[in-house]
Amino acid sequence: MPTALITGANRGLGLEFVRQLSADGWRVHASCRLPEKARTLKTVEGEIERHKLDVTNGLQLAALGRELVEEPLDLLVNNAGIFGPRGGFGKIAYEDWLQVFNVNAMAPMRVAETFASHLAKAEKPRLINISSRLGSIAENETSGSHIYRSSKAALNMVTKCVSIDLEPRGIMVAAVHPGWASTDMGGSRAPLTPAEAVSGLLSLIEGLEMEHSGGFYASDGSPIPW
Ligand SMILES: NC(=O)c1ccc[n+]([C@@H]2O[C@H](COP(=O)([O-])OP(=O)(O)OC[C@H]3O[C@@H](n4cnc5c(N)ncnc54)[C@H](OP(=O)(O)O)[C@@H]3O)[C@@H](O)[C@H]2O)c1
């Protein structure tokens, strides 16, 4: 039975990853900040283990790494993320910027360092960072959302570095864009349901091989310019 670890698994795309992977016969380690309050997650059926993990908390991360030390991980999804304040030029909330960087860019690096050895135990391991087209420098024609955009651009660089770091251990590492999905972050005007976004991502992930490692992809497999 393949095994996955998902961060931010209590709602939005993370919860949907748990639902779809579990329905496909995966064993899922579903991590979130407050598992005792994750009511919907508790109702998902299958081989699911819930774990407490604030991705910015190094002690919690190390503890989970130790708890799962014997587990080969076939898939790790760095999904947890925050948007932060949207204010643009002249309205930048500097005091919030570091926290967005911490969650969106630094934590995925810490998660990768913690679980690289678990991934290395699997036959065809994949480390997926949920990025965003908004992090593409090449596609930015409107400015706005400076804090979120810069955090995802940093995550993209983290992805590229980690892909090189983990290539000798046979771990495929990629940044992916889920599309605009109707979660708490995406809002109700988004054209994709979380189910559609995650099913697109899972098809993409299934087709990713070592030759794709270090890339940034949309759900249809097309590369997104950095
Ligand atoms: N929705 C979209 O259209 C869209 C588009 C592009 C990219 N993305 C990316 O997709 C990912 C999931 O987004 P979403 O739309 O599902 O957002 P969401 O509905 O707002 O859910 C965000 C998830 O991240 C968790 N989280 C936040 N800070 C955390 C922390 N410090 N430690 C652990 N978990 C934390 C939240 O947990 P709590 O409930 O504890 O806050 C929640 O489970 C994010 O990385 C986002 O940037 C989304």
PDB file of C-alpha atoms and ligand atoms in Angstrom, residues 8-14 33 53-56 79-82 103 130-132 148 152 177-181 183-186, ligand 1:
ATOM      1  CA  GLY A   8      -2.436  21.316   6.108  1.00  0.00           C
ATOM      2  CA  ALA A   9      -4.775  18.330   5.755  1.00  0.00           C
ATOM      3  CA  ASN A  10      -7.752  19.644   7.748  1.00  0.00           C
ATOM      4  CA  ARG A  11      -9.379  21.760   5.019  1.00  0.00           C
ATOM      5  CA  GLY A  12      -9.104  22.989   1.435  1.00  0.00           C
ATOM      6  CA  LEU A  13      -6.830  21.181  -0.995  1.00  0.00           C
ATOM      7  CA  GLY A  14      -5.022  19.296   1.787  1.00  0.00           C
ATOM      8  CA  ARG A  33      -2.214  22.205  13.402  1.00  0.00           C
ATOM      9  CA  LEU A  53       1.939  19.520  12.894  1.00  0.00           C
ATOM     10  CA  ASP A  54       2.366  23.249  12.638  1.00  0.00           C
ATOM     11  CA  VAL A  55       4.860  23.297   9.776  1.00  0.00           C
ATOM     12  CA  THR A  56       6.733  26.234  11.308  1.00  0.00           C
ATOM     13  CA  ASN A  79       0.450  21.838   0.914  1.00  0.00           C
ATOM     14  CA  ALA A  80       0.077  24.071   4.000  1.00  0.00           C
ATOM     15  CA  GLY A  81       0.091  27.711   2.986  1.00  0.00           C
ATOM     16  CA  ILE A  82      -1.225  31.160   3.782  1.00  0.00           C
ATOM     17  CA  VAL A 103       4.927  29.094   6.286  1.00  0.00           C
ATOM     18  CA  ILE A 130       2.172  23.333  -3.834  1.00  0.00           C
ATOM     19  CA  SER A 131       3.231  26.590  -5.377  1.00  0.00           C
ATOM     20  CA  SER A 132       1.206  29.058  -7.429  1.00  0.00           C
ATOM     21  CA  TYR A 148       2.248  35.906  -1.331  1.00  0.00           C
ATOM     22  CA  LYS A 152       5.890  31.350  -3.673  1.00  0.00           C
ATOM     23  CA  HIS A 177       0.150  25.004  -9.518  1.00  0.00           C
ATOM     24  CA  PRO A 178      -3.279  23.567  -8.655  1.00  0.00           C
ATOM     25  CA  GLY A 179      -5.310  26.076 -10.655  1.00  0.00           C
ATOM     26  CA  TRP A 180      -7.677  28.554  -8.978  1.00  0.00           C
ATOM     27  CA  ALA A 181      -9.790  26.461  -6.614  1.00  0.00           C
ATOM     28  CA  THR A 183     -11.171  26.884  -0.932  1.00  0.00           C
ATOM     29  CA  ASP A 184     -11.062  29.385   1.930  1.00  0.00           C
ATOM     30  CA  MET A 185      -7.985  30.830   0.223  1.00  0.00           C
ATOM     31  CA  GLY A 186      -9.297  30.661  -3.346  1.00  0.00           C
TER      32      GLY A 186
HETATM   33  N1  LIG B   1      -6.929  27.667  -3.667  1.00  0.00           N
HETATM   34  C1  LIG B   1      -6.247  28.120  -4.710  1.00  0.00           C
HETATM   35  O1  LIG B   1      -6.826  28.640  -5.686  1.00  0.00           O
HETATM   36  C2  LIG B   1      -4.749  27.976  -4.756  1.00  0.00           C
HETATM   37  C3  LIG B   1      -4.090  28.395  -5.922  1.00  0.00           C
HETATM   38  C4  LIG B   1      -2.711  28.260  -5.984  1.00  0.00           C
HETATM   39  C5  LIG B   1      -2.024  27.704  -4.925  1.00  0.00           C
HETATM   40  N2  LIG B   1      -2.683  27.330  -3.786  1.00  0.00           N
HETATM   41  C6  LIG B   1      -1.898  26.755  -2.685  1.00  0.00           C
HETATM   42  O2  LIG B   1      -2.474  25.519  -2.301  1.00  0.00           O
HETATM   43  C7  LIG B   1      -2.201  25.249  -0.923  1.00  0.00           C
HETATM   44  C8  LIG B   1      -3.489  24.930  -0.182  1.00  0.00           C
HETATM   45  O3  LIG B   1      -4.314  26.085  -0.261  1.00  0.00           O
HETATM   46  P1  LIG B   1      -5.886  26.055   0.015  1.00  0.00           P
HETATM   47  O4  LIG B   1      -6.510  26.779  -1.100  1.00  0.00           O
HETATM   48  O5  LIG B   1      -6.324  24.702   0.368  1.00  0.00           O
HETATM   49  O6  LIG B   1      -5.920  27.030   1.286  1.00  0.00           O
HETATM   50  P2  LIG B   1      -6.822  27.006   2.619  1.00  0.00           P
HETATM   51  O7  LIG B   1      -8.160  26.463   2.317  1.00  0.00           O
HETATM   52  O8  LIG B   1      -6.689  28.378   3.166  1.00  0.00           O
HETATM   53  O9  LIG B   1      -6.053  25.956   3.548  1.00  0.00           O
HETATM   54  C9  LIG B   1      -4.758  26.237   3.997  1.00  0.00           C
HETATM   55  C10 LIG B   1      -4.270  25.075   4.819  1.00  0.00           C
HETATM   56  O10 LIG B   1      -2.936  25.365   5.269  1.00  0.00           O
HETATM   57  C11 LIG B   1      -2.910  25.158   6.668  1.00  0.00           C
HETATM   58  N3  LIG B   1      -1.873  25.943   7.346  1.00  0.00           N
HETATM   59  C12 LIG B   1      -1.680  27.267   7.347  1.00  0.00           C
HETATM   60  N4  LIG B   1      -0.637  27.592   8.143  1.00  0.00           N
HETATM   61  C13 LIG B   1      -0.164  26.422   8.636  1.00  0.00           C
HETATM   62  C14 LIG B   1       0.883  26.072   9.512  1.00  0.00           C
HETATM   63  N5  LIG B   1       1.706  27.003  10.063  1.00  0.00           N
HETATM   64  N6  LIG B   1       1.099  24.755   9.804  1.00  0.00           N
HETATM   65  C15 LIG B   1       0.301  23.797   9.270  1.00  0.00           C
HETATM   66  N7  LIG B   1      -0.738  24.072   8.460  1.00  0.00           N
HETATM   67  C16 LIG B   1      -0.955  25.364   8.150  1.00  0.00           C
HETATM   68  C17 LIG B   1      -4.297  25.533   7.150  1.00  0.00           C
HETATM   69  O11 LIG B   1      -4.507  25.020   8.464  1.00  0.00           O
HETATM   70  P3  LIG B   1      -5.412  25.810   9.576  1.00  0.00           P
HETATM   71  O12 LIG B   1      -6.827  25.377   9.332  1.00  0.00           O
HETATM   72  O13 LIG B   1      -4.835  25.330  10.879  1.00  0.00           O
HETATM   73  O14 LIG B   1      -5.226  27.280   9.346  1.00  0.00           O
HETATM   74  C18 LIG B   1      -5.119  24.843   6.078  1.00  0.00           C
HETATM   75  O15 LIG B   1      -5.198  23.461   6.329  1.00  0.00           O
HETATM   76  C19 LIG B   1      -1.481  26.496  -0.386  1.00  0.00           C
HETATM   77  O16 LIG B   1      -0.093  26.276  -0.382  1.00  0.00           O
HETATM   78  C20 LIG B   1      -1.853  27.561  -1.412  1.00  0.00           C
HETATM   79  O17 LIG B   1      -0.897  28.602  -1.451  1.00  0.00           O
HETATM   80  C21 LIG B   1      -4.032  27.456  -3.666  1.00  0.00           C
END
